[in-house]
Every structure is written in C-alpha cells, then in structure tokens.
mmCIF file of C-alpha atoms and ligand atoms in Angstrom:
data_model
loop_
_atom_site.group_PDB
_atom_site.id
_atom_site.type_symbol
_atom_site.label_atom_id
_atom_site.label_comp_id
_atom_site.label_asym_id
_atom_site.label_seq_id
_atom_site.Cartn_x
_atom_site.Cartn_y
_atom_site.Cartn_z
ATOM 1 C CA MET A 213 -24.222 -31.378 -15.435
ATOM 2 C CA LYS A 214 -25.204 -27.733 -15.527
ATOM 3 C CA TYR A 215 -23.136 -25.261 -17.474
ATOM 4 C CA TYR A 216 -23.930 -21.658 -16.620
ATOM 5 C CA ILE A 217 -22.177 -18.711 -18.156
ATOM 6 C CA ILE A 218 -22.138 -15.457 -16.249
ATOM 7 C CA PHE A 219 -21.809 -12.713 -18.776
ATOM 8 C CA GLY A 220 -21.255 -8.960 -18.717
ATOM 9 C CA PRO A 221 -18.766 -6.130 -19.124
ATOM 10 C CA PRO A 222 -15.772 -5.637 -16.811
ATOM 11 C CA GLY A 223 -16.935 -4.591 -13.346
ATOM 12 C CA ALA A 224 -20.448 -6.010 -13.760
ATOM 13 C CA GLY A 225 -20.034 -8.199 -10.682
ATOM 14 C CA LYS A 226 -19.565 -11.541 -12.422
ATOM 15 C CA GLY A 227 -16.947 -12.753 -9.960
ATOM 16 C CA THR A 228 -18.947 -11.782 -6.871
ATOM 17 C CA GLN A 229 -22.129 -13.429 -8.139
ATOM 18 C CA SER A 230 -20.245 -16.537 -9.300
ATOM 19 C CA VAL A 231 -18.872 -17.201 -5.813
ATOM 20 C CA LEU A 232 -22.383 -16.979 -4.334
ATOM 21 C CA LEU A 233 -23.877 -19.187 -7.049
ATOM 22 C CA ALA A 234 -21.133 -21.822 -6.776
ATOM 23 C CA GLU A 235 -21.856 -22.143 -3.060
ATOM 24 C CA LYS A 236 -25.638 -22.275 -3.350
ATOM 25 C CA TYR A 237 -25.861 -24.696 -6.302
ATOM 26 C CA SER A 238 -22.691 -26.805 -5.731
ATOM 27 C CA LEU A 239 -21.042 -25.564 -8.896
ATOM 28 C CA THR A 240 -17.369 -25.257 -9.708
ATOM 29 C CA HIS A 241 -16.492 -21.617 -10.326
ATOM 30 C CA ILE A 242 -14.095 -21.151 -13.215
ATOM 31 C CA SER A 243 -12.790 -17.612 -13.591
ATOM 32 C CA THR A 244 -10.354 -17.328 -16.477
ATOM 33 C CA GLY A 245 -9.217 -13.910 -15.195
ATOM 34 C CA GLU A 246 -8.471 -15.420 -11.764
ATOM 35 C CA LEU A 247 -6.598 -18.349 -13.328
ATOM 36 C CA LEU A 248 -4.526 -15.947 -15.420
ATOM 37 C CA ARG A 249 -3.714 -13.760 -12.409
ATOM 38 C CA LYS A 250 -2.494 -16.855 -10.534
ATOM 39 C CA GLU A 251 -0.225 -17.705 -13.462
ATOM 40 C CA ILE A 252 1.183 -14.168 -13.390
ATOM 41 C CA GLU A 253 1.747 -14.371 -9.641
ATOM 42 C CA SER A 254 3.578 -17.679 -9.881
ATOM 43 C CA LYS A 255 5.699 -16.289 -12.757
ATOM 44 C CA SER A 256 4.978 -19.391 -14.842
ATOM 45 C CA GLU A 257 5.764 -19.436 -18.534
ATOM 46 C CA LEU A 258 2.105 -18.722 -19.259
ATOM 47 C CA GLY A 259 2.071 -15.946 -16.655
ATOM 48 C CA LEU A 260 5.049 -14.218 -18.204
ATOM 49 C CA LYS A 261 3.432 -14.466 -21.625
ATOM 50 C CA VAL A 262 0.114 -12.886 -20.617
ATOM 51 C CA LYS A 263 1.201 -10.269 -18.053
ATOM 52 C CA ALA A 264 1.659 -7.317 -20.425
ATOM 53 C CA ILE A 265 -1.452 -8.221 -22.428
ATOM 54 C CA ILE A 266 -3.678 -8.204 -19.353
ATOM 55 C CA GLU A 267 -2.127 -5.070 -17.919
ATOM 56 C CA ASN A 268 -2.833 -3.292 -21.194
ATOM 57 C CA GLY A 269 -6.466 -4.373 -21.066
ATOM 58 C CA ARG A 270 -6.270 -6.561 -24.150
ATOM 59 C CA LEU A 271 -7.558 -10.122 -24.511
ATOM 60 C CA VAL A 272 -5.333 -13.163 -24.263
ATOM 61 C CA ASP A 273 -5.399 -15.248 -27.462
ATOM 62 C CA ASP A 274 -8.117 -17.875 -27.831
ATOM 63 C CA ALA A 275 -5.787 -20.908 -28.095
ATOM 64 C CA THR A 276 -4.048 -20.097 -24.803
ATOM 65 C CA ILE A 277 -7.347 -19.603 -23.000
ATOM 66 C CA LEU A 278 -8.794 -22.798 -24.398
ATOM 67 C CA GLU A 279 -5.818 -24.870 -23.289
ATOM 68 C CA MET A 280 -6.167 -23.469 -19.779
ATOM 69 C CA LEU A 281 -9.923 -24.122 -19.717
ATOM 70 C CA ASN A 282 -9.604 -27.719 -20.886
ATOM 71 C CA LYS A 283 -7.227 -28.424 -18.039
ATOM 72 C CA VAL A 284 -9.552 -27.189 -15.280
ATOM 73 C CA VAL A 285 -12.730 -28.728 -16.705
ATOM 74 C CA SER A 286 -11.103 -32.170 -16.669
ATOM 75 C CA GLU A 287 -10.084 -31.772 -13.007
ATOM 76 C CA ALA A 288 -13.648 -31.665 -11.596
ATOM 77 C CA GLN A 289 -14.155 -32.577 -7.947
ATOM 78 C CA ASN A 290 -16.649 -34.967 -6.374
ATOM 79 C CA GLY A 291 -20.129 -33.650 -5.717
ATOM 80 C CA ASN A 292 -19.785 -31.168 -8.512
ATOM 81 C CA LYS A 293 -23.188 -30.463 -10.085
ATOM 82 C CA GLY A 294 -21.830 -28.291 -12.835
ATOM 83 C CA TYR A 295 -19.864 -25.191 -13.662
ATOM 84 C CA ILE A 296 -20.200 -21.486 -13.541
ATOM 85 C CA LEU A 297 -18.040 -19.964 -16.222
ATOM 86 C CA ASP A 298 -16.916 -16.446 -15.355
ATOM 87 C CA GLY A 299 -15.007 -14.535 -18.028
ATOM 88 C CA TYR A 300 -15.332 -17.305 -20.579
ATOM 89 C CA PRO A 301 -16.301 -17.223 -23.415
ATOM 90 C CA ARG A 302 -15.207 -13.728 -24.380
ATOM 91 C CA THR A 303 -15.079 -14.132 -28.157
ATOM 92 C CA ILE A 304 -17.152 -15.973 -30.767
ATOM 93 C CA PRO A 305 -14.368 -18.538 -31.418
ATOM 94 C CA GLN A 306 -14.261 -19.231 -27.655
ATOM 95 C CA ALA A 307 -18.026 -19.803 -27.622
ATOM 96 C CA GLU A 308 -17.762 -22.152 -30.590
ATOM 97 C CA ALA A 309 -14.937 -24.045 -28.899
ATOM 98 C CA LEU A 310 -17.037 -24.386 -25.747
ATOM 99 C CA ASP A 311 -19.977 -25.754 -27.742
ATOM 100 C CA LYS A 312 -17.662 -28.364 -29.260
ATOM 101 C CA ILE A 313 -16.241 -29.410 -25.891
ATOM 102 C CA LEU A 314 -19.735 -29.786 -24.448
ATOM 103 C CA GLU A 315 -21.099 -31.542 -27.520
ATOM 104 C CA ALA A 316 -18.388 -34.177 -27.162
ATOM 105 C CA LYS A 317 -19.697 -34.820 -23.637
ATOM 106 C CA GLY A 318 -23.327 -34.878 -24.830
ATOM 107 C CA GLN A 319 -23.939 -31.627 -22.943
ATOM 108 C CA LYS A 320 -24.766 -28.023 -23.739
ATOM 109 C CA VAL A 321 -24.751 -24.588 -22.157
ATOM 110 C CA THR A 322 -27.643 -24.523 -19.672
ATOM 111 C CA ALA A 323 -28.055 -20.749 -19.507
ATOM 112 C CA VAL A 324 -26.224 -17.523 -20.124
ATOM 113 C CA ILE A 325 -26.935 -15.024 -17.380
ATOM 114 C CA SER A 326 -26.123 -11.533 -18.511
ATOM 115 C CA LEU A 327 -25.512 -8.727 -16.031
ATOM 116 C CA GLU A 328 -26.469 -5.525 -17.795
ATOM 117 C CA ILE A 329 -24.892 -2.470 -16.258
ATOM 118 C CA ASP A 330 -24.556 1.240 -17.064
ATOM 119 C CA GLU A 331 -21.150 2.442 -18.197
ATOM 120 C CA GLU A 332 -20.802 4.938 -15.324
ATOM 121 C CA VAL A 333 -21.489 2.171 -12.792
ATOM 122 C CA ILE A 334 -18.674 0.147 -14.379
ATOM 123 C CA PHE A 335 -16.142 2.864 -13.560
ATOM 124 C CA GLN A 336 -17.464 3.286 -10.003
ATOM 125 C CA ARG A 337 -17.267 -0.432 -9.269
ATOM 126 C CA ILE A 338 -13.815 -0.878 -10.745
ATOM 127 C CA ALA A 339 -12.562 2.136 -8.781
ATOM 128 C CA MET A 340 -13.929 0.549 -5.579
ATOM 129 C CA ARG A 341 -12.356 -2.809 -6.379
ATOM 130 C CA ALA A 342 -9.018 -1.130 -7.095
ATOM 131 C CA GLN A 343 -8.981 0.099 -3.493
ATOM 132 C CA MET A 344 -9.526 -3.401 -2.101
ATOM 133 C CA GLU A 345 -7.581 -5.635 -4.468
ATOM 134 C CA GLU A 346 -4.218 -5.123 -6.092
ATOM 135 C CA ARG A 347 -5.272 -5.589 -9.683
ATOM 136 C CA LYS A 348 -2.988 -3.700 -12.028
ATOM 137 C CA ASP A 349 -5.655 -3.645 -14.753
ATOM 138 C CA ASP A 350 -8.030 -1.792 -12.388
ATOM 139 C CA MET A 351 -5.603 1.012 -11.525
ATOM 140 C CA ASP A 352 -5.336 2.873 -14.775
ATOM 141 C CA ARG A 353 -8.178 4.673 -16.565
ATOM 142 C CA ALA A 354 -6.785 3.949 -20.055
ATOM 143 C CA THR A 355 -6.583 0.220 -19.281
ATOM 144 C CA ILE A 356 -10.165 0.130 -18.038
ATOM 145 C CA GLU A 357 -11.326 2.012 -21.127
ATOM 146 C CA ASN A 358 -9.426 -0.443 -23.289
ATOM 147 C CA ARG A 359 -11.146 -3.383 -21.591
ATOM 148 C CA ILE A 360 -14.522 -1.804 -22.279
ATOM 149 C CA VAL A 361 -13.597 -1.272 -25.937
ATOM 150 C CA GLN A 362 -12.534 -4.935 -26.182
ATOM 151 C CA TYR A 363 -15.801 -5.925 -24.569
ATOM 152 C CA HIS A 364 -17.892 -4.012 -27.111
ATOM 153 C CA LYS A 365 -15.847 -5.224 -30.058
ATOM 154 C CA LYS A 366 -15.168 -8.869 -29.255
ATOM 155 C CA THR A 367 -17.451 -9.988 -26.439
ATOM 156 C CA GLU A 368 -20.755 -8.220 -27.088
ATOM 157 C CA PRO A 369 -21.375 -10.184 -30.332
ATOM 158 C CA LEU A 370 -21.884 -13.203 -28.071
ATOM 159 C CA ILE A 371 -25.235 -11.750 -26.999
ATOM 160 C CA ALA A 372 -26.709 -12.416 -30.445
ATOM 161 C CA TYR A 373 -24.951 -15.799 -30.549
ATOM 162 C CA TYR A 374 -26.629 -16.977 -27.343
ATOM 163 C CA LYS A 375 -29.946 -15.213 -27.925
ATOM 164 C CA GLU A 376 -30.342 -17.305 -31.014
ATOM 165 C CA SER A 377 -30.157 -20.487 -28.968
ATOM 166 C CA GLY A 378 -32.845 -19.210 -26.568
ATOM 167 C CA ARG A 379 -30.651 -19.615 -23.517
ATOM 168 C CA TYR A 380 -29.902 -15.946 -22.874
ATOM 169 C CA TYR A 381 -31.276 -14.346 -19.696
ATOM 170 C CA ARG A 382 -30.890 -10.700 -18.714
ATOM 171 C CA VAL A 383 -30.479 -9.301 -15.238
ATOM 172 C CA ASN A 384 -30.337 -5.624 -14.297
ATOM 173 C CA GLY A 385 -26.815 -5.538 -12.866
ATOM 174 C CA ASN A 386 -27.058 -1.988 -11.494
ATOM 175 C CA LYS A 387 -28.718 -3.186 -8.283
ATOM 176 C CA SER A 388 -27.135 -4.342 -5.011
ATOM 177 C CA ILE A 389 -25.214 -7.619 -4.679
ATOM 178 C CA ASP A 390 -28.120 -9.231 -2.800
ATOM 179 C CA GLU A 391 -30.755 -8.039 -5.254
ATOM 180 C CA ASN A 392 -28.698 -9.223 -8.220
ATOM 181 C CA PHE A 393 -28.158 -12.591 -6.554
ATOM 182 C CA LYS A 394 -31.877 -13.006 -5.966
ATOM 183 C CA ASP A 395 -32.704 -12.123 -9.578
ATOM 184 C CA ILE A 396 -30.159 -14.656 -10.849
ATOM 185 C CA CYS A 397 -31.382 -17.404 -8.494
ATOM 186 C CA ASP A 398 -34.950 -16.792 -9.686
ATOM 187 C CA ILE A 399 -33.820 -17.433 -13.253
ATOM 188 C CA ILE A 400 -31.848 -20.564 -12.358
ATOM 189 C CA ASP A 401 -34.686 -21.976 -10.260
ATOM 190 C CA LYS A 402 -37.170 -21.389 -13.058
ATOM 191 C CA ILE A 403 -35.177 -23.223 -15.732
ATOM 192 C CA LYS A 404 -34.003 -26.087 -13.514
HETATM 193 P P1 LIG B 537 -13.056 -8.276 -15.840
HETATM 194 O O1 LIG B 537 -14.295 -9.044 -16.152
HETATM 195 O O2 LIG B 537 -13.278 -7.249 -14.780
HETATM 196 O O3 LIG B 537 -12.391 -7.698 -17.062
HETATM 197 P P2 LIG B 537 -11.478 -10.728 -15.505
HETATM 198 O O4 LIG B 537 -10.783 -11.154 -14.255
HETATM 199 O O5 LIG B 537 -12.586 -11.585 -16.001
HETATM 200 O O6 LIG B 537 -11.972 -9.252 -15.198
HETATM 201 O O7 LIG B 537 -10.390 -10.599 -16.692
HETATM 202 C C1 LIG B 537 -9.194 -9.884 -16.552
HETATM 203 C C2 LIG B 537 -8.371 -9.960 -17.844
HETATM 204 O O8 LIG B 537 -7.971 -11.324 -18.113
HETATM 205 C C3 LIG B 537 -9.090 -9.532 -19.120
HETATM 206 O O9 LIG B 537 -9.068 -8.126 -19.329
HETATM 207 C C4 LIG B 537 -8.274 -10.285 -20.200
HETATM 208 O O10 LIG B 537 -7.056 -9.637 -20.472
HETATM 209 C C5 LIG B 537 -7.958 -11.597 -19.521
HETATM 210 N N1 LIG B 537 -8.974 -12.648 -19.811
HETATM 211 C C6 LIG B 537 -9.828 -13.215 -18.904
HETATM 212 N N2 LIG B 537 -10.625 -14.107 -19.501
HETATM 213 C C7 LIG B 537 -10.293 -14.113 -20.818
HETATM 214 C C8 LIG B 537 -10.767 -14.797 -21.959
HETATM 215 N N3 LIG B 537 -11.764 -15.701 -21.884
HETATM 216 N N4 LIG B 537 -10.192 -14.542 -23.166
HETATM 217 C C9 LIG B 537 -9.192 -13.665 -23.269
HETATM 218 N N5 LIG B 537 -8.695 -12.960 -22.246
HETATM 219 C C10 LIG B 537 -9.227 -13.167 -21.018
#
C-alpha cells in the first residue's frame, strides 16, 4: 500500500491535485476538510460540534480528527492501491498518530508532497474558489488569515518532521494545475 500525503497551506491546490492523483494511481482520496464539511451538512453530532470551529478558521481537535480518519481508513474498497491524504496530518500529534497507525500495519508514509505557494497566490485562489463553491471559511478575509496563521503555527513544523525521514518532496505550487500535476507525477514515478 502507498501512503502519500499532499501537504501545503490553505488554497495550495491540495484537493484539486488529490482528485487527479487518486484517478491516475488508483488511490483512495481522503480529505479531512471534505469529510468535516459533509458532517456539517448532515447536521450530525460531529458536524454541530465542528461547525463554528471551522468557520472561524481554527483547527478541529486531534482526537476528533483521528477518530474520523480511523473510520475511513478501515473502509477501503477493492482495487485500492493506497491513499492520498489531503489535509491530514495538520499537527505534530496527528503525524505521530498516523505513524503509529501505519506501523501497526507494517507500513509507513511513502512520500510527503509539499505544494509551496506564495502568500498572495493563496488569497487569489481562495477568492476564486469562494465564487465557485459555497465554503463559509473561504468567504471572510479574517477567517482566511486565521487559517494561514494556524498553518504557520501548527502545520508548518511538520516540514521538519518529514524532512528528517527523507520522504519530503517539494513542488512549486504557483504553476498551473496541469504543470503542478506533472511535477507531482514525476516525483511519484521516480520513487515508485
Ligand atoms: P484548506 O486546506 O483550504 O484549509 P480543508 O478543506 O483541508 O481546506 O480544511 C478546512 C478546515 O477543516 C480547516 O480550516 C480546519 O478547520 C478543518 N480541518 C481539516 N483537516 C483538519 C485536520 N487534519 N485537523 C484539524 N482540523 C482540520
């Protein structure tokens, strides 16, 4: 099984690239943000709990995220060659939890693909997405800024965490969707 992590700040294009990668390499795409938005939509207990947190641009607590992740990883379909994790891990404790889950299966993270993107491009992309999708956390400048602050504070330390294991690969995320996809595929094909 392959376990790829697609990494980067909000608006880097993780979701878009994950869909393309899942199709090309027969991977299951797990987007924690998408799963959380579905919970909010269905007004489940979990959805009600996380709604305000997400709409303020803060992170949902690690235990809640982990419980959700464990559920989807154990529901894998036939023909699945691995996973593309999009939006997980977002904190060091989440990365440690993932390592433990994989270790128990005799597996490890195959590669972390990091989309590096300029801060002004982040705002442009999120503004574009806000026009196409109804995401409350994309509509308000303060919320977007808050998500970027959370990213720097809690998620960015993961770069050093994964660099240390030698499985960290950088991609210039400022380019077009097609160019980014090609760069990512080149990395995946090289380490296969
Ligand atoms: P983006 O990458 O553009 O911020 P996501 O859809 O990945 O969009 O995430 C949306 C929101 O969902 C985050 O701002 C956060 O509140 C919550 N979320 C998603 N994944 C996690 C996670 N692994 N840990 C904590 N909160 C998360």
